Amino acid sequence: MTEAQVHIYEVSPRDGLQNEAAVVRTEDKLALIDGLARTGVRDIEVTSFVRPSWIPQLADAAELVPQLPAHEGVRYWALIPNMRGLDRALDAGIGHVATFMSASETHNKKNLNRTRRESLATLDQVISTAKDAQLTVRAYISTVFGCPYEGTVDVERTVQIAQSLRQAGADVIALGDTTGMGNPTLVREVVAAMVRGGVPLSSIALHMHDTRGTALANILAGYEAGVRIFDGSVAGVGGCPYAPGASGNAATEDLVHMFEAMGHGTGIDLERLAETGVKLGEVLGRPLPGRYHLYHLGTQARRQRSSQSA
Ligand code: MG
């Protein structure tokens, strides 16, 4: 297999499932993670070490991590909110962690009950401790492309946050479009501002949401601006809590299809990935918003019909 030109970071086991009302069994999560790893995905965010009572769906984090299937070259990541979460993640034996805070003050206060300054102080300690423990750290910044409370978000302030997180030791800065307010022009502006501010392109990831149908367009704009790490959730699982019923995460198979069709290798087997999305839809018992996995399903059904009639 040739070296991947585009790096996909899969978030379905954590970001995808965390808004699901019905708790998915640990064994079904492990099957999803194993299925994803077998498609060629190399980075998978598997769970979160937030307080178990906050997100019951991910309360099995400490049991899940020691059971993760061993796959050569696959990196498993867990989301951590604070030092307590980091301690639990280290105890469980995870090798890669992701922190989070918001670019907008109001969203940070509503989501984390802290000011941005307080979050940065906490994350400074969390990230440097994680780095001392030889972990890889990704730092999410939410609401970079718009805030549901404040509207427009100051790009230069976001660059300062990214710089602080990098100084603390973050390896990757993941720019999140939390409620899908971004557009391709804004993506180009934000990426250019990051680069001007000394954040290298190789350390930038884009986490785009499809709430308004712009995720793929924004991802392509990011690619053209030089970003090579993109987050996806298979079958587009993961709703946006601010827009009930609206789609949230960009569907990984749709990203992979687009990049592969353009000749930009992802190292991922598209049909296998689509199959993983179909299976996840069966586990959750409802149709999921991604497109390519549905196309794959339709192709399978047509093939079956034509072999029956032959
Ligand atoms: Mg998301």
GROMACS .gro file of C-alpha atoms and ligand atoms in nm:
model
  311
    1MET     CA    1   0.000   0.000   0.000
    2THR     CA    2   0.135   0.343  -0.085
    3GLU     CA    3   0.194   0.601   0.188
    4ALA     CA    4  -0.131   0.779   0.279
    5GLN     CA    5  -0.150   1.136   0.155
    6VAL     CA    6  -0.450   1.217   0.370
    7HIS     CA    7  -0.472   1.109   0.734
    8ILE     CA    8  -0.814   1.018   0.866
    9TYR     CA    9  -0.887   1.040   1.238
   10GLU     CA   10  -1.193   0.832   1.320
   11VAL     CA   11  -1.417   0.955   1.600
   12SER     CA   12  -1.725   0.731   1.581
   13PRO     CA   13  -1.668   0.519   1.894
   14ARG     CA   14  -1.644   0.836   2.108
   15ASP     CA   15  -1.788   1.145   1.937
   16GLY     CA   16  -2.024   0.934   1.728
   17LEU     CA   17  -2.176   0.730   2.006
   18GLN     CA   18  -2.174   0.983   2.290
   19ASN     CA   19  -2.505   1.137   2.187
   20GLU     CA   20  -2.679   0.803   2.138
   21ALA     CA   21  -2.958   0.765   2.395
   22ALA     CA   22  -2.940   0.384   2.414
   23VAL     CA   23  -2.615   0.261   2.567
   24VAL     CA   24  -2.420   0.046   2.320
   25ARG     CA   25  -2.271  -0.271   2.470
   26THR     CA   26  -1.894  -0.273   2.524
   27GLU     CA   27  -1.861  -0.578   2.297
   28ASP     CA   28  -2.042  -0.393   2.015
   29LYS     CA   29  -1.805  -0.098   2.059
   30LEU     CA   30  -1.506  -0.333   2.045
   31ALA     CA   31  -1.646  -0.491   1.726
   32LEU     CA   32  -1.687  -0.143   1.573
   33ILE     CA   33  -1.330  -0.047   1.668
   34ASP     CA   34  -1.190  -0.375   1.535
   35GLY     CA   35  -1.387  -0.331   1.212
   36LEU     CA   36  -1.253   0.022   1.170
   37ALA     CA   37  -0.893  -0.086   1.234
   38ARG     CA   38  -0.929  -0.357   0.967
   39THR     CA   39  -1.025  -0.096   0.705
   40GLY     CA   40  -0.684   0.070   0.734
   41VAL     CA   41  -0.784   0.357   0.966
   42ARG     CA   42  -0.478   0.434   1.178
   43ASP     CA   43  -0.616   0.676   1.439
   44ILE     CA   44  -0.932   0.595   1.633
   45GLU     CA   45  -1.078   0.796   1.922
   46VAL     CA   46  -1.229   0.515   2.124
   47THR     CA   47  -1.376   0.669   2.437
   48SER     CA   48  -1.371   0.950   2.689
   49PHE     CA   49  -1.255   0.970   3.048
   50VAL     CA   50  -1.501   1.237   3.150
   51ARG     CA   51  -1.685   1.165   3.474
   52PRO     CA   52  -1.891   0.847   3.401
   53SER     CA   53  -2.215   1.010   3.525
   54TRP     CA   54  -2.179   1.289   3.264
   55ILE     CA   55  -2.191   1.058   2.964
   56PRO     CA   56  -2.333   0.715   3.056
   57GLN     CA   57  -2.264   0.595   2.699
   58LEU     CA   58  -1.889   0.617   2.766
   59ALA     CA   59  -1.894   0.507   3.132
   60ASP     CA   60  -1.725   0.178   3.032
   61ALA     CA   61  -1.401   0.356   2.929
   62ALA     CA   62  -1.187   0.184   3.193
   63GLU     CA   63  -1.316  -0.161   3.088
   64LEU     CA   64  -1.298  -0.089   2.715
   65VAL     CA   65  -0.938   0.032   2.688
   66PRO     CA   66  -0.762  -0.282   2.819
   67GLN     CA   67  -0.968  -0.491   2.573
   68LEU     CA   68  -0.883  -0.288   2.260
   69PRO     CA   69  -0.780  -0.517   1.973
   70ALA     CA   70  -0.410  -0.509   1.890
   71HIS     CA   71  -0.350  -0.388   1.534
   72GLU     CA   72  -0.008  -0.295   1.404
   73GLY     CA   73   0.023   0.080   1.353
   74VAL     CA   74  -0.319   0.170   1.496
   75ARG     CA   75  -0.324   0.447   1.755
   76TYR     CA   76  -0.610   0.454   2.005
   77TRP     CA   77  -0.707   0.787   2.155
   78ALA     CA   78  -0.925   0.889   2.449
   79LEU     CA   79  -1.079   1.225   2.528
   80ILE     CA   80  -0.986   1.367   2.869
   81PRO     CA   81  -1.130   1.675   3.040
   82ASN     CA   82  -0.887   1.732   3.329
   83MET     CA   83  -0.615   1.580   3.551
   84ARG     CA   84  -0.858   1.329   3.701
   85GLY     CA   85  -0.950   1.210   3.351
   86LEU     CA   86  -0.582   1.191   3.257
   87ASP     CA   87  -0.508   0.980   3.567
   88ARG     CA   88  -0.789   0.740   3.477
   89ALA     CA   89  -0.670   0.724   3.115
   90LEU     CA   90  -0.313   0.648   3.225
   91ASP     CA   91  -0.437   0.379   3.464
   92ALA     CA   92  -0.632   0.220   3.177
   93GLY     CA   93  -0.319   0.223   2.961
   94ILE     CA   94  -0.416   0.452   2.671
   95GLY     CA   95  -0.128   0.586   2.461
   96HIS     CA   96  -0.287   0.892   2.304
   97VAL     CA   97  -0.515   1.156   2.454
   98ALA     CA   98  -0.725   1.448   2.336
   99THR     CA   99  -0.812   1.756   2.539
  100PHE     CA  100  -1.083   2.009   2.459
  101MET     CA  101  -1.188   2.368   2.512
  102SER     CA  102  -1.378   2.627   2.311
  103ALA     CA  103  -1.267   2.923   2.104
  104SER     CA  104  -1.567   3.122   2.224
  105GLU     CA  105  -1.598   3.233   2.587
  106THR     CA  106  -1.973   3.166   2.615
  107HIS     CA  107  -1.952   2.817   2.469
  108ASN     CA  108  -1.657   2.735   2.695
  109LYS     CA  109  -1.851   2.850   3.003
  110LYS     CA  110  -2.168   2.661   2.906
  111ASN     CA  111  -1.983   2.345   2.806
  112LEU     CA  112  -1.705   2.338   3.066
  113ASN     CA  113  -1.826   2.575   3.336
  114ARG     CA  114  -1.498   2.768   3.316
  115THR     CA  115  -1.355   3.072   3.142
  116ARG     CA  116  -1.114   3.013   2.855
  117ARG     CA  117  -0.832   3.140   3.077
  118GLU     CA  118  -0.921   2.879   3.342
  119SER     CA  119  -0.938   2.607   3.078
  120LEU     CA  120  -0.597   2.703   2.941
  121ALA     CA  121  -0.448   2.686   3.292
  122THR     CA  122  -0.594   2.337   3.346
  123LEU     CA  123  -0.489   2.215   3.002
  124ASP     CA  124  -0.137   2.350   3.047
  125GLN     CA  125  -0.099   2.110   3.341
  126VAL     CA  126  -0.288   1.823   3.174
  127ILE     CA  127  -0.090   1.843   2.848
  128SER     CA  128   0.253   1.879   3.007
  129THR     CA  129   0.178   1.587   3.242
  130ALA     CA  130   0.061   1.376   2.947
  131LYS     CA  131   0.375   1.461   2.751
  132ASP     CA  132   0.592   1.370   3.051
  133ALA     CA  133   0.414   1.033   3.048
  134GLN     CA  134   0.514   0.992   2.678
  135LEU     CA  135   0.159   1.028   2.547
  136THR     CA  136   0.069   1.189   2.217
  137VAL     CA  137  -0.167   1.483   2.268
  138ARG     CA  138  -0.428   1.631   2.040
  139ALA     CA  139  -0.598   1.949   2.159
  140TYR     CA  140  -0.944   2.020   2.026
  141ILE     CA  141  -1.063   2.376   1.998
  142SER     CA  142  -1.442   2.387   1.952
  143THR     CA  143  -1.654   2.659   1.788
  144VAL     CA  144  -1.359   2.784   1.581
  145PHE     CA  145  -1.580   2.863   1.281
  146GLY     CA  146  -1.875   3.010   1.468
  147CYS     CA  147  -2.045   2.994   1.807
  148PRO     CA  148  -2.414   2.917   1.855
  149TYR     CA  149  -2.427   3.184   2.130
  150GLU     CA  150  -2.187   3.453   2.008
  151GLY     CA  151  -2.200   3.408   1.631
  152THR     CA  152  -1.871   3.515   1.473
  153VAL     CA  153  -1.557   3.400   1.655
  154ASP     CA  154  -1.236   3.608   1.662
  155VAL     CA  155  -0.979   3.417   1.456
  156GLU     CA  156  -0.676   3.585   1.613
  157ARG     CA  157  -0.797   3.488   1.963
  158THR     CA  158  -0.827   3.128   1.839
  159VAL     CA  159  -0.470   3.146   1.708
  160GLN     CA  160  -0.355   3.259   2.055
  161ILE     CA  161  -0.534   2.963   2.213
  162ALA     CA  162  -0.368   2.728   1.964
  163GLN     CA  163  -0.028   2.881   2.041
  164SER     CA  164  -0.081   2.831   2.417
  165LEU     CA  165  -0.184   2.469   2.366
  166ARG     CA  166   0.121   2.409   2.144
  167GLN     CA  167   0.347   2.567   2.406
  168ALA     CA  168   0.199   2.330   2.664
  169GLY     CA  169   0.309   2.047   2.434
  170ALA     CA  170   0.007   1.957   2.217
  171ASP     CA  171   0.116   1.765   1.907
  172VAL     CA  172  -0.200   1.830   1.708
  173ILE     CA  173  -0.448   2.118   1.716
  174ALA     CA  174  -0.791   1.998   1.603
  175LEU     CA  175  -1.007   2.286   1.484
  176GLY     CA  176  -1.372   2.204   1.544
  177ASP     CA  177  -1.674   2.339   1.358
  178THR     CA  178  -1.904   2.244   1.644
  179THR     CA  179  -2.237   2.344   1.491
  180GLY     CA  180  -2.141   2.342   1.124
  181MET     CA  181  -2.118   2.720   1.084
  182GLY     CA  182  -1.803   2.715   0.871
  183ASN     CA  183  -1.769   2.784   0.501
  184PRO     CA  184  -1.478   2.723   0.263
  185THR     CA  185  -1.361   3.087   0.263
  186LEU     CA  186  -1.353   3.097   0.642
  187VAL     CA  187  -1.165   2.765   0.654
  188ARG     CA  188  -0.896   2.910   0.426
  189GLU     CA  189  -0.877   3.223   0.644
  190VAL     CA  190  -0.847   3.030   0.970
  191VAL     CA  191  -0.582   2.792   0.835
  192ALA     CA  192  -0.381   3.084   0.693
  193ALA     CA  193  -0.404   3.269   1.027
  194MET     CA  194  -0.281   2.957   1.211
  195VAL     CA  195   0.018   2.922   0.979
  196ARG     CA  196   0.099   3.296   1.016
  197GLY     CA  197   0.080   3.244   1.392
  198GLY     CA  198   0.343   2.969   1.378
  199VAL     CA  199   0.113   2.666   1.396
  200PRO     CA  200   0.256   2.429   1.132
  201LEU     CA  201   0.017   2.278   0.877
  202SER     CA  202   0.136   1.929   0.976
  203SER     CA  203  -0.004   1.984   1.327
  204ILE     CA  204  -0.349   2.104   1.219
  205ALA     CA  205  -0.653   1.876   1.200
  206LEU     CA  206  -1.002   1.972   1.088
  207HIS     CA  207  -1.309   1.840   1.267
  208MET     CA  208  -1.599   1.956   1.052
  209HIS     CA  209  -1.970   1.905   1.108
  210ASP     CA  210  -2.227   1.867   0.834
  211THR     CA  211  -2.512   2.038   1.018
  212ARG     CA  212  -2.572   2.271   0.721
  213GLY     CA  213  -2.440   2.041   0.448
  214THR     CA  214  -2.100   2.209   0.413
  215ALA     CA  215  -1.866   1.956   0.574
  216LEU     CA  216  -1.713   1.813   0.256
  217ALA     CA  217  -1.676   2.155   0.095
  218ASN     CA  218  -1.499   2.280   0.409
  219ILE     CA  219  -1.275   1.974   0.422
  220LEU     CA  220  -1.176   2.022   0.059
  221ALA     CA  221  -1.097   2.389   0.129
  222GLY     CA  222  -0.881   2.272   0.420
  223TYR     CA  223  -0.701   2.024   0.197
  224GLU     CA  224  -0.633   2.292  -0.063
  225ALA     CA  225  -0.499   2.514   0.215
  226GLY     CA  226  -0.251   2.238   0.305
  227VAL     CA  227  -0.421   2.053   0.593
  228ARG     CA  228  -0.377   1.675   0.577
  229ILE     CA  229  -0.551   1.546   0.891
  230PHE     CA  230  -0.929   1.520   0.882
  231ASP     CA  231  -1.175   1.384   1.137
  232GLY     CA  232  -1.463   1.163   1.034
  233SER     CA  233  -1.725   0.945   1.195
  234VAL     CA  234  -1.826   0.637   1.002
  235ALA     CA  235  -2.179   0.662   0.856
  236GLY     CA  236  -2.190   1.020   0.990
  237VAL     CA  237  -2.292   0.897   1.333
  238GLY     CA  238  -2.301   1.162   1.605
  239GLY     CA  239  -2.572   1.422   1.620
  240CYS     CA  240  -2.516   1.780   1.717
  241PRO     CA  241  -2.668   1.847   2.060
  242TYR     CA  242  -2.768   2.201   1.959
  243ALA     CA  243  -2.966   2.097   1.654
  244PRO     CA  244  -3.178   1.790   1.733
  245GLY     CA  245  -3.211   1.556   1.437
  246ALA     CA  246  -2.952   1.746   1.237
  247SER     CA  247  -2.649   1.559   1.117
  248GLY     CA  248  -2.326   1.627   1.297
  249ASN     CA  249  -1.995   1.464   1.216
  250ALA     CA  250  -1.871   1.437   0.859
  251ALA     CA  251  -1.909   1.076   0.743
  252THR     CA  252  -1.567   0.910   0.714
  253GLU     CA  253  -1.661   0.701   0.411
  254ASP     CA  254  -1.774   1.016   0.226
  255LEU     CA  255  -1.437   1.182   0.297
  256VAL     CA  256  -1.246   0.870   0.195
  257HIS     CA  257  -1.451   0.836  -0.122
  258MET     CA  258  -1.391   1.199  -0.218
  259PHE     CA  259  -1.016   1.190  -0.155
  260GLU     CA  260  -0.962   0.853  -0.320
  261ALA     CA  261  -1.166   0.961  -0.625
  262MET     CA  262  -0.940   1.268  -0.648
  263GLY     CA  263  -0.633   1.045  -0.641
  264HIS     CA  264  -0.529   1.138  -0.285
  265GLY     CA  265  -0.460   0.812  -0.103
  266THR     CA  266  -0.601   0.756   0.246
  267GLY     CA  267  -0.470   0.403   0.303
  268ILE     CA  268  -0.828   0.297   0.379
  269ASP     CA  269  -1.035   0.027   0.208
  270LEU     CA  270  -1.347   0.222   0.112
  271GLU     CA  271  -1.584  -0.072   0.064
  272ARG     CA  272  -1.479  -0.229   0.395
  273LEU     CA  273  -1.531   0.106   0.564
  274ALA     CA  274  -1.877   0.138   0.408
  275GLU     CA  275  -1.956  -0.213   0.535
  276THR     CA  276  -1.852  -0.102   0.887
  277GLY     CA  277  -2.097   0.189   0.854
  278VAL     CA  278  -2.376  -0.047   0.744
  279LYS     CA  279  -2.308  -0.270   1.047
  280LEU     CA  280  -2.312   0.028   1.282
  281GLY     CA  281  -2.654   0.126   1.144
  282GLU     CA  282  -2.772  -0.228   1.229
  283VAL     CA  283  -2.636  -0.203   1.584
  284LEU     CA  284  -2.804   0.136   1.639
  285GLY     CA  285  -3.119   0.020   1.466
  286ARG     CA  286  -3.181   0.330   1.259
  287PRO     CA  287  -3.070   0.490   0.934
  288LEU     CA  288  -2.748   0.695   0.965
  289PRO     CA  289  -2.680   1.015   0.769
  290GLY     CA  290  -2.360   0.922   0.580
  291ARG     CA  291  -2.402   0.878   0.205
  292TYR     CA  292  -2.142   0.640   0.069
  293HIS     CA  293  -2.233   0.355   0.305
  294LEU     CA  294  -2.592   0.378   0.173
  295TYR     CA  295  -2.466   0.375  -0.186
  296HIS     CA  296  -2.257   0.067  -0.097
  297LEU     CA  297  -2.568  -0.098   0.053
  298GLY     CA  298  -2.766  -0.023  -0.265
  299THR     CA  299  -2.490  -0.166  -0.483
  300GLN     CA  300  -2.488  -0.486  -0.275
  301ALA     CA  301  -2.867  -0.518  -0.308
  302ARG     CA  302  -2.855  -0.468  -0.688
  303ARG     CA  303  -2.578  -0.726  -0.718
  304GLN     CA  304  -2.780  -0.973  -0.514
  305ARG     CA  305  -3.090  -0.918  -0.731
  306SER     CA  306  -2.899  -0.960  -1.058
  307SER     CA  307  -2.732  -1.281  -0.935
  308GLN     CA  308  -3.073  -1.415  -0.833
  309SER     CA  309  -3.227  -1.337  -1.172
  310ALA     CA  310  -2.926  -1.475  -1.364
  311MG      MG  311  -1.790   1.605   1.627
   0.00000   0.00000   0.00000
